Structures are given as structure tokens and as C-alpha cells.
Coordinates of C-alpha atoms and ligand atoms in Angstrom, one line a residue:
M1 CA 125.9 117.6 114.2
P2 CA 127.9 119.8 112.0
R3 CA 128.4 116.8 109.7
V4 CA 124.4 116.5 109.6
R5 CA 124.0 120.2 108.8
H6 CA 126.7 120.3 106.3
L7 CA 124.9 117.3 104.6
L8 CA 121.1 119.0 104.9
A9 CA 122.9 121.4 103.5
R10 CA 124.0 119.8 100.3
V11 CA 120.8 118.1 100.1
L12 CA 118.6 121.1 100.2
G13 CA 120.6 122.7 97.5
S14 CA 122.5 125.9 99.6
Y15 CA 125.9 124.2 99.3
D16 CA 128.5 125.4 97.5
P17 CA 128.1 124.0 94.1
D18 CA 131.9 123.9 93.5
S19 CA 132.6 121.9 96.3
Q20 CA 129.9 119.0 95.3
S21 CA 130.7 115.2 94.5
G22 CA 130.1 114.0 91.3
D23 CA 127.3 111.5 92.8
S24 CA 125.4 113.8 94.3
C25 CA 122.0 113.5 93.1
A26 CA 120.7 116.1 94.9
N27 CA 121.6 119.6 94.4
Q28 CA 118.1 121.3 92.9
A29 CA 116.2 121.8 96.2
K30 CA 114.9 125.5 96.5
D31 CA 116.7 127.8 99.3
D32 CA 113.5 128.2 101.6
N33 CA 113.8 124.1 102.1
M34 CA 116.0 124.8 104.8
N35 CA 113.4 125.9 106.5
Q36 CA 111.6 122.7 106.8
P37 CA 111.5 121.1 110.6
L38 CA 112.7 117.3 109.9
R39 CA 109.4 115.3 110.7
T40 CA 110.8 112.3 111.6
T41 CA 113.7 110.8 112.6
P42 CA 114.2 107.0 111.7
R43 CA 117.5 104.8 111.9
V44 CA 117.1 103.6 108.4
L45 CA 114.6 104.9 105.5
I46 CA 113.8 102.3 103.2
V47 CA 112.9 103.3 99.6
G48 CA 110.2 101.6 98.0
A49 CA 107.3 99.5 99.9
G50 CA 107.5 96.4 97.4
P51 CA 107.8 92.9 99.5
T52 CA 111.7 93.6 100.0
G53 CA 111.2 97.2 101.5
L54 CA 108.5 95.5 103.6
A55 CA 110.2 92.4 105.1
L56 CA 113.4 94.8 105.7
A57 CA 110.8 96.7 108.0
I58 CA 109.5 93.9 109.2
E59 CA 113.1 92.5 110.6
L60 CA 114.0 95.9 111.8
G61 CA 110.5 96.5 113.5
H62 CA 110.4 93.0 115.4
R63 CA 113.7 94.6 116.7
S64 CA 112.3 97.8 117.6
I65 CA 114.3 99.8 115.0
P66 CA 112.9 102.9 114.1
C67 CA 112.5 102.8 110.1
L68 CA 110.2 105.2 107.9
V69 CA 109.2 103.3 104.6
I70 CA 108.7 105.5 101.8
E71 CA 106.9 104.8 98.4
R72 CA 105.5 107.0 95.7
N73 CA 102.7 104.9 94.9
A74 CA 99.3 105.8 96.6
R75 CA 99.4 102.0 97.8
V76 CA 101.1 98.4 97.9
G77 CA 100.3 96.2 95.2
H78 CA 100.3 97.8 92.0
A79 CA 101.1 95.7 89.8
P80 CA 99.8 92.0 89.5
R81 CA 102.7 89.9 89.3
A82 CA 104.5 87.4 91.5
K83 CA 101.8 84.2 92.2
T84 CA 104.3 81.8 93.9
T85 CA 105.4 82.7 97.5
N86 CA 107.8 80.0 98.0
V87 CA 108.4 77.3 101.2
R88 CA 111.1 79.7 102.8
T89 CA 109.0 82.9 102.5
R90 CA 106.3 81.6 104.0
E91 CA 109.0 80.2 106.7
H92 CA 109.8 83.4 107.6
L93 CA 106.2 84.6 107.8
R94 CA 105.7 82.0 110.3
R95 CA 108.6 83.4 112.3
W96 CA 107.3 87.3 112.1
G97 CA 103.7 85.0 113.2
I98 CA 101.3 86.0 110.1
A99 CA 101.9 82.9 108.1
D100 CA 98.1 82.3 109.1
K101 CA 97.1 85.5 107.9
L102 CA 98.6 84.8 104.5
R103 CA 96.8 81.3 104.4
Q104 CA 93.5 82.9 104.9
A105 CA 94.3 85.6 102.7
S106 CA 94.4 83.5 100.0
P107 CA 91.9 84.1 97.4
L108 CA 91.8 80.9 95.8
G109 CA 92.0 78.9 98.8
V110 CA 94.6 76.6 100.3
D111 CA 93.4 73.4 99.2
Y112 CA 93.2 74.7 95.6
P113 CA 95.6 72.2 94.0
S114 CA 98.7 73.5 92.5
N115 CA 98.5 71.5 89.0
V116 CA 100.7 73.1 86.5
L117 CA 99.3 71.9 82.7
F118 CA 100.9 72.0 79.5
V119 CA 98.4 71.8 77.0
T120 CA 97.8 72.3 73.0
R121 CA 95.5 75.4 74.5
L122 CA 92.6 75.5 77.0
A123 CA 90.4 73.9 74.7
G124 CA 92.4 71.2 73.0
H125 CA 94.9 68.3 74.2
E126 CA 96.7 68.0 77.6
L127 CA 100.3 67.3 76.6
A128 CA 102.2 67.0 80.4
R129 CA 101.0 68.0 84.2
F130 CA 103.1 68.5 87.1
E131 CA 101.2 68.1 90.4
N132 CA 101.7 69.9 93.8
A133 CA 103.8 72.2 92.2
M134 CA 106.5 74.7 94.1
Y135 CA 104.9 72.3 97.0
C136 CA 102.1 74.3 97.3
A137 CA 100.1 71.3 99.3
P138 CA 99.2 71.7 102.5
G139 CA 100.1 69.6 104.9
K140 CA 103.8 68.6 107.1
N141 CA 106.1 67.9 105.4
P142 CA 109.3 67.2 107.7
M143 CA 111.8 69.3 104.9
Y144 CA 109.8 72.7 105.7
S145 CA 107.4 74.4 108.4
E146 CA 105.5 75.8 105.7
H147 CA 103.7 74.6 102.7
A148 CA 104.1 77.3 99.6
Q149 CA 101.4 79.2 98.4
W150 CA 99.9 80.2 95.2
I151 CA 98.8 83.9 95.7
P152 CA 98.7 87.3 93.6
Q153 CA 101.7 89.3 94.9
Y154 CA 99.7 92.4 95.7
T155 CA 97.8 90.3 98.2
V156 CA 101.1 89.1 99.6
E157 CA 102.0 93.2 100.1
E158 CA 98.8 93.8 101.5
V159 CA 99.6 91.6 104.3
L160 CA 103.2 92.3 104.7
R161 CA 101.9 96.0 105.0
E162 CA 99.7 95.8 107.3
H163 CA 101.8 93.7 109.6
A164 CA 104.5 96.2 109.4
A165 CA 102.5 98.8 109.8
S166 CA 101.2 97.2 113.2
L167 CA 105.1 97.3 114.5
P168 CA 106.3 100.0 117.0
G169 CA 108.7 102.3 115.4
V170 CA 107.5 101.0 111.6
E171 CA 105.9 104.2 109.8
I172 CA 105.0 103.8 106.1
R173 CA 104.6 107.0 104.0
F174 CA 102.4 106.5 100.4
N175 CA 103.0 109.1 97.9
C176 CA 106.0 110.1 98.6
E177 CA 109.0 110.2 96.4
L178 CA 112.8 109.7 97.1
L179 CA 114.3 112.9 95.4
G180 CA 118.1 112.3 96.2
F181 CA 120.4 112.0 99.5
E182 CA 123.9 112.6 100.6
Q183 CA 125.8 110.5 103.0
G184 CA 128.7 111.1 105.4
D185 CA 127.9 110.5 109.2
T186 CA 124.3 109.9 108.4
V187 CA 122.3 109.7 105.3
A188 CA 120.1 112.8 104.4
A189 CA 117.7 111.9 102.1
R190 CA 115.5 114.6 100.1
V191 CA 111.8 113.4 99.7
K192 CA 108.9 115.2 98.1
D193 CA 105.3 114.5 99.3
L194 CA 102.8 114.3 95.8
D195 CA 100.0 114.9 97.9
G196 CA 101.4 118.5 97.6
G197 CA 103.0 119.0 100.6
G198 CA 106.5 120.0 99.7
E199 CA 109.9 118.7 100.0
S200 CA 111.2 117.7 103.2
V201 CA 114.6 116.0 104.4
I202 CA 114.7 112.8 106.0
V203 CA 118.1 112.0 108.2
A204 CA 119.0 108.0 109.2
D205 CA 122.0 106.1 110.3
F206 CA 121.2 103.9 106.8
L207 CA 119.3 104.2 103.6
V208 CA 118.4 101.2 101.5
G209 CA 117.1 101.1 98.1
A210 CA 114.3 98.6 97.5
D211 CA 113.1 100.7 94.8
G212 CA 112.6 98.1 92.2
A213 CA 113.9 97.4 88.8
R214 CA 114.6 101.3 87.6
S215 CA 116.3 101.6 91.5
A216 CA 117.0 105.6 91.7
V217 CA 119.4 104.7 94.5
R218 CA 121.1 102.3 92.5
D219 CA 122.2 104.9 90.1
A220 CA 123.0 107.4 92.8
I221 CA 125.7 105.2 94.6
G222 CA 127.0 104.5 91.1
A223 CA 126.4 101.0 90.6
K224 CA 125.8 99.3 87.7
M225 CA 123.4 96.6 86.5
E226 CA 125.4 94.1 84.3
G227 CA 124.6 90.9 82.2
S228 CA 121.8 90.0 79.9
Y229 CA 119.0 92.7 78.9
G230 CA 116.4 91.7 77.0
L231 CA 116.3 88.0 76.7
S232 CA 112.4 88.3 75.6
R233 CA 109.5 90.5 75.4
N234 CA 106.2 89.4 76.7
Y235 CA 103.1 90.6 78.1
N236 CA 100.8 90.2 81.6
V237 CA 97.7 90.9 80.6
V238 CA 94.5 90.7 83.5
F239 CA 91.2 90.1 82.4
R240 CA 87.8 88.7 83.6
A241 CA 86.3 85.6 82.0
P242 CA 83.1 84.2 84.1
G243 CA 82.9 81.0 83.3
L244 CA 86.3 79.9 81.6
D245 CA 87.0 77.5 84.3
K246 CA 84.4 75.6 83.6
A247 CA 84.9 76.1 79.8
H248 CA 87.6 73.7 79.7
R249 CA 87.8 70.0 80.6
H250 CA 91.7 69.9 82.1
G251 CA 90.5 70.5 85.6
P252 CA 91.8 72.9 88.1
A253 CA 95.5 73.9 87.8
I254 CA 97.6 77.2 89.0
M255 CA 99.2 77.7 85.0
Y256 CA 98.2 76.2 81.5
W257 CA 101.1 76.6 79.3
Q258 CA 99.5 76.4 75.9
V259 CA 101.7 75.3 73.2
N260 CA 100.2 75.9 69.9
T261 CA 101.6 78.0 66.9
D262 CA 98.6 80.8 67.3
V263 CA 100.1 82.1 70.8
P264 CA 102.7 80.4 72.5
S265 CA 101.4 81.6 76.3
L266 CA 100.8 81.0 79.8
I267 CA 97.3 81.4 81.4
G268 CA 95.7 80.8 84.9
P269 CA 93.2 82.3 87.6
M270 CA 94.6 85.3 89.7
D271 CA 92.5 85.0 92.3
T272 CA 88.6 84.2 93.3
G273 CA 86.0 83.7 90.9
D274 CA 86.7 85.3 87.4
R275 CA 89.5 86.8 87.4
W276 CA 92.8 85.2 85.2
F277 CA 96.2 86.2 83.8
F278 CA 97.2 85.8 80.4
M279 CA 101.0 85.9 79.2
P280 CA 101.8 85.9 75.5
T281 CA 105.6 84.6 75.6
A282 CA 108.9 85.7 73.7
V283 CA 106.7 88.1 71.6
S284 CA 108.4 89.3 68.3
E285 CA 109.4 92.8 68.3
S286 CA 107.7 93.4 65.5
V287 CA 104.6 92.7 67.1
K288 CA 103.0 94.9 69.5
F289 CA 99.5 94.3 71.5
R290 CA 97.3 97.3 72.4
A291 CA 95.0 96.3 75.3
A292 CA 92.2 96.5 72.4
D293 CA 94.0 93.4 71.0
A294 CA 94.0 91.4 74.2
A295 CA 90.6 90.1 74.3
P296 CA 90.5 88.5 70.5
L297 CA 94.0 87.4 71.2
I298 CA 92.8 85.4 74.2
Q299 CA 90.2 83.6 72.3
R300 CA 92.6 82.7 69.6
A301 CA 95.0 81.1 72.3
T302 CA 92.5 79.2 74.0
G303 CA 90.0 78.2 71.0
I304 CA 87.1 79.3 74.2
D305 CA 84.8 82.0 73.0
L306 CA 84.0 83.8 75.5
P307 CA 83.3 87.8 76.4
Y308 CA 86.9 88.7 78.2
E309 CA 86.9 91.8 80.1
I310 CA 90.5 93.3 80.0
L311 CA 91.6 95.0 83.4
S312 CA 94.9 95.6 82.8
S313 CA 97.8 95.1 80.2
D314 CA 101.6 95.7 80.3
E315 CA 104.2 94.8 78.8
W316 CA 107.4 93.3 80.4
V317 CA 111.1 92.4 79.1
A318 CA 112.9 89.2 80.6
S319 CA 116.9 90.0 81.5
K320 CA 119.6 88.6 83.5
L321 CA 121.3 91.3 85.6
L322 CA 123.3 91.8 88.6
A323 CA 124.4 95.2 89.9
N324 CA 128.5 95.2 90.1
R325 CA 128.1 96.5 93.6
Y326 CA 125.3 96.6 96.2
R327 CA 126.4 99.1 98.2
Q328 CA 128.0 102.6 99.1
G329 CA 128.9 103.4 102.4
R330 CA 125.7 103.5 104.6
V331 CA 123.6 103.1 101.4
F332 CA 122.2 99.4 100.2
L333 CA 120.5 97.8 97.8
A334 CA 118.1 95.4 97.9
G335 CA 115.4 92.8 95.6
D336 CA 115.0 93.7 92.0
A337 CA 117.1 97.2 92.6
C338 CA 120.3 94.7 92.7
H339 CA 119.3 91.2 90.6
L340 CA 116.7 91.0 87.7
H341 CA 115.8 87.6 85.9
P342 CA 113.1 86.1 84.1
P343 CA 110.1 85.5 86.3
F344 CA 110.1 81.4 85.5
G345 CA 110.6 79.5 88.6
G346 CA 109.2 82.1 91.1
Y347 CA 111.9 84.0 92.6
G348 CA 112.2 87.4 92.1
M349 CA 109.6 88.8 95.1
N350 CA 110.9 85.8 97.2
M351 CA 114.8 86.5 96.9
G352 CA 113.7 90.2 97.7
I353 CA 112.4 89.4 101.2
A354 CA 115.0 87.3 101.8
D355 CA 117.8 89.8 101.1
G356 CA 115.6 92.1 103.5
V357 CA 115.7 89.5 106.2
D358 CA 119.7 89.3 105.8
L359 CA 119.8 92.9 105.8
G360 CA 117.4 93.7 108.7
W361 CA 119.2 91.6 111.3
K362 CA 122.5 92.8 110.2
L363 CA 121.5 96.8 110.3
A364 CA 119.6 96.0 113.7
A365 CA 122.8 94.5 115.4
V366 CA 125.0 97.3 114.1
L367 CA 122.2 99.7 115.5
Q368 CA 121.7 98.1 118.8
G369 CA 125.6 98.2 119.1
W370 CA 126.7 94.5 119.4
G371 CA 126.9 94.1 115.6
G372 CA 130.2 94.7 114.1
P373 CA 131.1 96.5 110.1
R374 CA 132.1 93.1 109.0
L375 CA 128.4 92.1 109.7
L376 CA 127.0 94.6 106.9
D377 CA 130.4 93.7 104.6
S378 CA 128.9 89.8 104.7
Y379 CA 125.5 91.1 103.5
E380 CA 126.7 91.1 99.8
A381 CA 129.2 88.7 100.4
E382 CA 126.3 86.4 101.3
R383 CA 123.5 87.3 98.6
R384 CA 125.4 87.9 95.6
P385 CA 126.5 84.2 95.3
V386 CA 122.8 83.2 96.2
H387 CA 121.4 85.5 93.4
Q388 CA 124.1 84.5 90.7
F389 CA 122.4 80.4 91.4
V390 CA 119.2 81.2 91.4
M391 CA 119.7 83.9 88.2
D392 CA 121.0 80.5 86.5
E393 CA 118.3 78.3 87.2
A394 CA 115.4 81.3 86.4
T395 CA 117.5 81.7 83.0
A396 CA 117.6 77.9 82.4
N397 CA 113.9 78.2 83.0
H398 CA 113.6 81.1 80.4
S399 CA 115.3 78.6 77.9
T400 CA 112.4 76.4 77.2
L401 CA 109.2 78.4 76.9
S402 CA 105.9 77.6 75.1
N403 CA 107.7 79.1 71.8
Q404 CA 110.2 76.1 72.0
L405 CA 108.1 73.6 72.0
V406 CA 105.6 74.2 69.0
Q407 CA 105.9 72.2 66.4
D408 CA 103.8 71.2 63.8
G409 CA 101.1 68.3 63.6
L410 CA 100.6 69.1 67.6
E411 CA 96.8 69.3 67.5
D412 CA 95.9 66.8 65.0
D413 CA 93.5 64.1 66.0
S414 CA 95.5 61.3 64.5
A415 CA 97.5 58.5 65.4
A416 CA 100.7 61.2 64.3
G417 CA 99.1 63.8 66.3
T418 CA 98.8 61.4 69.4
Q419 CA 102.5 60.4 68.8
A420 CA 103.6 64.0 68.7
R421 CA 101.9 64.8 71.6
A422 CA 103.6 61.9 74.0
A423 CA 106.9 62.7 72.6
I424 CA 106.5 66.6 73.6
G425 CA 105.1 65.3 76.8
A426 CA 107.9 63.7 77.6
R427 CA 110.1 66.7 76.6
I428 CA 108.4 68.6 78.7
M429 CA 108.5 66.5 81.4
A430 CA 112.5 66.3 81.6
A431 CA 112.9 70.1 80.8
K432 CA 110.3 71.7 82.9
L433 CA 110.8 69.7 86.3
R434 CA 113.6 72.2 87.3
E435 CA 111.1 75.1 87.3
F436 CA 108.1 73.8 89.4
N437 CA 109.9 70.9 91.9
T438 CA 113.1 73.0 93.0
L439 CA 113.2 72.5 96.8
G440 CA 117.2 71.7 96.9
V441 CA 116.9 75.5 95.2
V442 CA 114.6 77.1 97.8
K443 CA 116.1 75.9 100.8
G444 CA 119.6 74.2 99.7
Y445 CA 121.1 77.3 99.1
R446 CA 123.9 78.1 101.7
Y447 CA 126.0 81.0 102.1
V448 CA 129.2 79.6 101.6
A449 CA 132.4 82.6 101.3
S450 CA 130.6 84.3 104.3
P451 CA 133.1 86.5 106.6
I452 CA 130.4 85.9 109.4
I453 CA 130.5 81.8 108.9
A454 CA 132.8 79.6 110.8
S455 CA 133.0 77.4 107.3
E456 CA 134.0 73.2 107.6
E457 CA 137.0 72.0 105.8
G458 CA 136.3 70.0 102.9
P459 CA 134.6 70.1 99.6
E460 CA 130.8 71.6 99.5
P461 CA 128.3 69.1 98.6
E462 CA 126.9 69.6 94.9
A463 CA 123.9 71.5 94.1
D464 CA 120.7 69.4 93.1
F465 CA 117.4 71.5 92.6
L466 CA 115.2 69.1 93.1
N467 CA 116.7 66.9 96.1
Y468 CA 116.8 69.4 99.1
L469 CA 119.6 67.4 101.4
P470 CA 118.9 69.4 104.7
S471 CA 122.7 70.1 106.0
A472 CA 123.7 71.9 109.3
R473 CA 127.0 72.6 107.8
P474 CA 127.9 75.9 108.4
G475 CA 126.0 78.6 106.0
S476 CA 122.9 76.1 105.6
I477 CA 119.5 77.1 106.2
A478 CA 119.2 75.3 109.8
P479 CA 117.7 71.7 108.7
H480 CA 113.9 71.3 109.9
A481 CA 112.4 69.1 112.2
W482 CA 108.6 68.7 113.8
L483 CA 109.1 68.1 117.4
H484 CA 106.7 65.4 118.9
D485 CA 104.2 68.3 120.7
G486 CA 103.4 69.7 117.2
R487 CA 105.6 72.3 117.0
S488 CA 108.0 73.1 114.3
L489 CA 112.1 72.7 115.8
Y490 CA 111.6 76.8 114.2
D491 CA 109.7 77.7 116.3
T492 CA 111.4 76.8 119.5
F493 CA 114.7 78.6 118.2
G494 CA 115.1 82.9 119.7
S495 CA 114.5 86.2 118.0
G496 CA 118.7 86.8 118.1
F497 CA 121.4 83.9 118.2
T498 CA 120.1 80.2 119.0
W499 CA 122.3 78.0 120.4
L500 CA 121.0 74.4 119.8
V501 CA 121.9 71.6 122.0
T502 CA 120.8 68.9 119.5
D503 CA 120.6 65.9 122.1
G504 CA 119.2 68.2 125.0
S505 CA 121.8 67.4 127.5
E506 CA 121.9 69.6 130.6
D507 CA 125.9 70.2 129.9
A508 CA 127.5 73.4 131.2
A509 CA 128.9 74.4 128.1
A510 CA 125.4 76.3 127.4
E511 CA 125.7 78.2 130.1
Q512 CA 129.0 79.1 129.4
V513 CA 128.1 80.4 125.7
Q514 CA 125.0 82.2 127.4
A515 CA 127.9 84.1 129.8
A516 CA 130.1 84.9 127.3
A517 CA 127.7 85.8 124.9
R518 CA 125.9 88.2 127.5
A519 CA 129.3 89.4 128.2
C520 CA 129.6 90.9 124.4
Q521 CA 125.7 91.7 124.1
L522 CA 124.8 89.3 121.6
P523 CA 121.2 88.2 122.4
L524 CA 121.2 84.4 122.5
T525 CA 118.8 82.3 123.3
V526 CA 119.7 78.5 124.5
V527 CA 117.4 75.1 123.4
R528 CA 117.9 71.9 124.3
A529 CA 116.6 69.9 121.5
P530 CA 114.1 66.8 122.5
K531 CA 115.7 63.9 122.2
G532 CA 115.4 62.3 119.0
S533 CA 116.4 62.7 115.8
V534 CA 117.4 66.2 115.9
A535 CA 120.6 65.6 116.9
A536 CA 121.4 63.0 113.6
L537 CA 119.6 65.6 111.7
Y538 CA 122.3 68.4 112.6
G539 CA 125.8 66.1 113.1
A540 CA 126.9 68.0 115.9
R541 CA 125.9 68.1 119.6
H542 CA 126.2 72.2 119.5
V543 CA 125.0 73.9 116.8
L544 CA 125.1 77.9 116.5
V545 CA 122.1 79.4 114.5
R546 CA 121.7 83.0 113.4
P547 CA 118.5 85.3 113.7
D548 CA 117.8 84.4 109.8
Q549 CA 118.1 80.8 110.7
H550 CA 121.3 80.0 109.1
V551 CA 123.7 78.0 110.9
A552 CA 126.8 79.3 111.6
W553 CA 128.8 77.1 113.4
R554 CA 128.3 73.5 114.8
G555 CA 130.4 71.3 117.0
D556 CA 130.8 68.4 119.6
G557 CA 132.1 70.4 122.1
L558 CA 132.6 74.2 122.7
P559 CA 134.9 75.8 119.9
A560 CA 138.6 76.4 121.0
D561 CA 138.1 80.3 121.2
L562 CA 134.5 80.9 122.2
V563 CA 134.9 84.8 122.5
A564 CA 136.6 84.4 119.0
L565 CA 133.2 82.9 117.7
L566 CA 130.9 84.9 119.2
A567 CA 133.1 88.2 117.8
R568 CA 132.8 86.4 114.1
V569 CA 129.4 85.8 114.0
S570 CA 128.7 89.2 115.2
G571 CA 131.1 90.8 112.4
R572 CA 133.2 92.4 115.5
S573 CA 136.3 90.2 114.7
S574 CA 139.1 92.3 112.0
Ligands
FAD1 C1 105.3 88.6 85.2 C2 105.8 88.6 86.1 C3 105.5 87.5 87.0 C4 106.6 87.5 88.4 N1 106.2 86.1 89.0 C5 107.0 86.1 90.0 C6 106.9 84.9 91.3 O1 106.0 83.6 90.7 N2 107.4 84.7 92.3 C7 108.5 85.8 92.7 O2 108.7 85.4 93.3 N3 108.8 86.7 91.8 C8 108.1 86.8 90.8 N4 108.2 88.0 90.3 C9 109.1 89.2 90.2 C10 108.7 90.1 91.6 O3 107.7 90.5 91.2 C11 109.6 91.0 91.6 O4 111.2 90.5 91.6 C12 109.4 91.9 93.1 O5 108.1 92.7 92.8 C13 110.8 92.7 93.7 O6 110.2 92.9 94.7 P1 110.8 94.8 95.4 O7 110.1 95.1 96.3 O8 112.6 94.1 95.0 O9 110.5 95.4 93.9 P2 109.2 96.9 93.5 O10 108.3 95.5 93.3 O11 109.5 96.9 91.8 O12 109.0 97.4 94.8 C14 109.7 98.7 94.2 C15 108.8 99.5 94.7 O13 109.5 101.0 95.0 C16 109.0 102.4 94.7 N5 109.8 102.9 94.2 C17 110.5 103.4 93.1 N6 111.2 104.2 93.4 C18 111.1 105.1 94.1 C19 111.2 106.5 94.8 N7 112.1 107.0 93.9 N8 110.7 106.9 96.2 C20 109.9 106.1 96.6 N9 109.7 104.7 96.2 C21 110.1 104.2 95.2 C22 107.9 101.6 94.0 O14 107.2 102.3 93.5 C23 107.7 100.2 93.9 O15 106.5 99.7 94.8 C24 107.5 88.1 89.0 C25 107.6 89.4 87.9 C26 107.1 89.6 86.5 C27 107.3 90.7 85.9

């Protein structure tokens, strides 16, 4: 406790300023705060109740780890941003038992077709069409247990918030802002109640900055964003327009890319009824839109004369940035706090949720005592290459916007116009497939250079954005299969590690593994897959699957040193 008291003193500002280190971000508090009682004792303090922070809280909550999420806003879902909740995120929601809840929350209904159309303008000609973009169509696909959803981020956040808040041990505090922190044997954070409740100190074992693009936690640990800032300037306008869905002849779609010289832009429905988004892309530096300009701009872009009621208008800048490190001691970064890229392909929120998943089970393992220090080291080792890979995809998508597709004569009602539209349509189909059909990115990534994966020799299979080739090569997401009783194979996995006997045989090996796992308190469930295609899909009789459904090891018999394998996958090997 002396160390904690020392930290509290520093955080509350009574610490000798001469001995303060340069990274202190919390030295201005008033001395009278020293007398404030500690209101809570979470093991993990999460800064930010965006999708990343909420996903992390859910992973921790499912493992009974007390955690506190602080959020400076009064509620979740402040900005209308993401619309694509991809297949992999929905698989996590299924694991948490809330995939159906998200399905029911879908404002457009899950049967709404996830078509992406390229048009000259809503009132104009069609150029190209992608059907079932992002794999939103309901129904069973052997590759995944859950289809994607086109659903506003604010609705996703509300579903995550409600679930997180229902878990024992998870507390979410709104109107609460992080002011600073100090770390030693614990982390002591100074927070401010924006409802007028004053400042207090929260002590936790770990702090996670899920505090978005302008992360103060990132600054506080001295991490820097590296890459390219300002690839383009764009606007995101949300508006109401009764009758717009019927005022054009292209049929329902989730996005209409408008390729015209007036206002190259995207437009599409947000949720039920008549609420839409409008996104002029790559706007010149010299052009400034005021909210009052938005309605005439939409009219110009669409060619449709309707009363447009503007609900919000934000400027956003596309960048390609990665933090130079994700951790300092007991403090971690996750989500937009450590990676930012253009939203084309719909990856940002989904990657943040996957960060929360990866970090969540690892922090829980360490706090429960069965996880070792290398588990925490593996967070950045695993996630950074995935962020880099996805960031490159998103940046490639950003290089072909409506702005780059515009050409003279595209709207002409003439033979030359028809020819020009056919040519540009072919170009769109070739260039944009990579943005809307990306199962190879969404499920095909694997953790290659991880200290807690028993990697296999031989060259890694090449990444293909389009064709996801299920593989049980260690590091990969475990291949999915539907069982004959209607369940997903994933539904049979345990909440800790799963020892999957792929041919379902009753040999003694699994019992030996279970005994070894018990000896080191590693939570492990043995699953014997029903006979059938699972063995062929996994390419080995025995597979060790992690809590996040990534393969940690596979083999036909027991590993030569079972104890060493379990030490490795739980981060306890040196
Ligand atoms: C136009 C647009 C479209 C997009 N479309 C998609 C898409 O289709 N699919 C997709 O996956 N992604 C998309 N994204 C990206 C997605 O919106 C972000 O990646 C996602 O919001 C990141 O989540 P996060 O939780 O990491 O950060 P945020 O959502 O930014 O949440 C961080 C939270 O931390 C809080 N906070 C910050 N500082 C403090 C503090 N000091 N104390 C307390 N709280 C604090 C903030 O108030 C905020 O609520 C899009 C982005 C844009 C701009």
C-alpha cells in the first residue's frame, strides 16, 4: 500500500514537484482532493465507452473481472459514423449472446438488401452494382456463424452498453472524464465528474485508453501516431428527407456512390423512415461547408428537389496513422487511440472491437493468475500487423473515390454517354470489389509472429482479400462449420481454451491435456467434434483453440512437451 499512497499523492498533486517525472499528466489537482474517498476499486479502468471500450468491458465482465468504464459524454452513440458491423464482430456478439439482440435492433431490418450502387446521381444513371456487400444477407454460410449487419454505430453502441451494464462487475460512468494518471505497482487515475461532483482518484491494476483518435492516454504514455495525416477532407451530414427512398428508380441499397462533377459523394439510408447520411468526399481545402449549405448541396448532388432537414454536419479527415507503441507498463491503447485509417471498407470500429477481445481475455488471465507476462506482450505483437494489413486495404480503397471516377460526358443521354458509363462501370467493378467483398480480410487475418502461438514451419499462405481460405494453421481464426444439429461449431467452444478433438474420437489424450491444464489452472474445455468434415477442415486430430477462437496449436498426437505448450499459450514461458 505505501506505493499506492505514493501514487495517490502524486496524482492528487501533493507530491514533491521536484521529483515528478516528465510523463506525469496529473499534477494540478487541489490538495483537498486528498481527502476524497475512493469510490471504486476496479481491476481495470477503461477510458472511453466507444465500441472498443465497451467490447473490452464485456470480455472482462464475462470473466467476472471488476472493471470501470468512464466516458466524458452523457451517453453512448454521440457521432453517426460506422454502419458496417462485419461478420467477425457479429461472431463475437454471438459468443457474448447478443447477436440476436443486434439483429432485432436493426432499424432497416436485416432483410433490407445490402446493395452498393454506383450512380451518376440518385436521379441519374446506374453505373455499377455490388449485391450482398459486406455479407449482410441473412442465412447460413459455411464460412461464418453470423452474417454482417448494416446498422448505425450508435445502435451498436447502445446494444453493447446495455449488455456490458448487465454484467456483474462492470460499471459504466458517464459524464466522467480522465484528467491524468500515474503508474507504479498499480495505476492511480484522477477523474472528474462533469455533473459537478468534483474530482476523485481511481486505483486499478491496469488502465486502457480506448479514448479515440485524440487519445489523451496515448499522449500521457508518450506514444506518437506515425504515418500520413490528412489524406482527404470529407463531410458527414445526417439529414431527414421524407420520400427520398421513393424519389429515385435505383431500388433499395445501403450506399449510393454519386459520380458526378457537381458533388462527388456517397448517400444512403441511416435507419428507418427517412433519415439519411450524405458524405461529400475529398473536398478541396479551399471549400468550407456550413450546415446551412448542406441542403442545397444534397439537392445539387442528387438532382432531387425535396425539403432536406439537416440534423448534423461534421467534417472528418481521412488519415493513415499507427501509434509507435501500444503500451507503457500497466497502460494500454486500443481502437482509434492507436490506429486510424480511412473508413472505406468499414474496418475501424470492427478492429477496435477485436482489440478489446484480444486484450480482454489476456488481462483477465493475468488478473486471475493463470496468465503470464508474455500474454500482455503478445497484445501488440498480434494486433499491430493486423492493423497494418487492414490499414493498407482501407488506404487502397480510399484511392478510388467518386472523385477519381468522374469524367466528362458520363451523364450524356447519347451513345457516347452510354459507352462512357459502361467503361466506368467496368472500372468500378474491378477497383471496388476489394472494398465490398472482403471476407479474406475480415476472417483471413492470422497472428503470425506471436510469442504465444505454436507457429508451424513453412511459408504463410498468401493473403487474398476476396477469397477467405479457412485454415487451422496456428494463429488463424478457427475454421467455422455448421453441425448437423444446427449449432455452429463455435457454439461448442468453452469460454477459456478449447481442446478440439476434430475426429470426435474418445482417446485418452484429451484427459491428459485436461489434467495438465488443471495443474496450471488454465481454463480448458474438451470438445469432441461430431464425425464428419471438421477433421478435414482442421487438418489435424487435435487443435488447441484460444478464448478468442484463434488456433494456438494443432497436431495429430499430443505435443512432445505438453506442459511447455500450455506455458507458452498462457504467456508463462520465458
Ligand atoms: C464517416 C465515418 C464512417 C465510418 N464507418 C465505419 C464503418 O462502417 N465500420 C467501422 O468498423 N468503422 C467505421 N468508422 C470508424 C469508427 O467510427 C471508429 O473506428 C470507432 O468509433 C472507434 O471506436 P473507439 O471506441 O476506438 O473510439 P471512439 O468511438 O472515438 O470512442 C472513444 C470514446 O472515448 C471518450 N473519451 C475520450 N477522451 C476521454 C477522456 N479523457 N475521458 C473520458 N472519456 C473520453 C470519447 O468521448 C468517446 O466516446 C467510420 C468512421 C467515420 C468517421
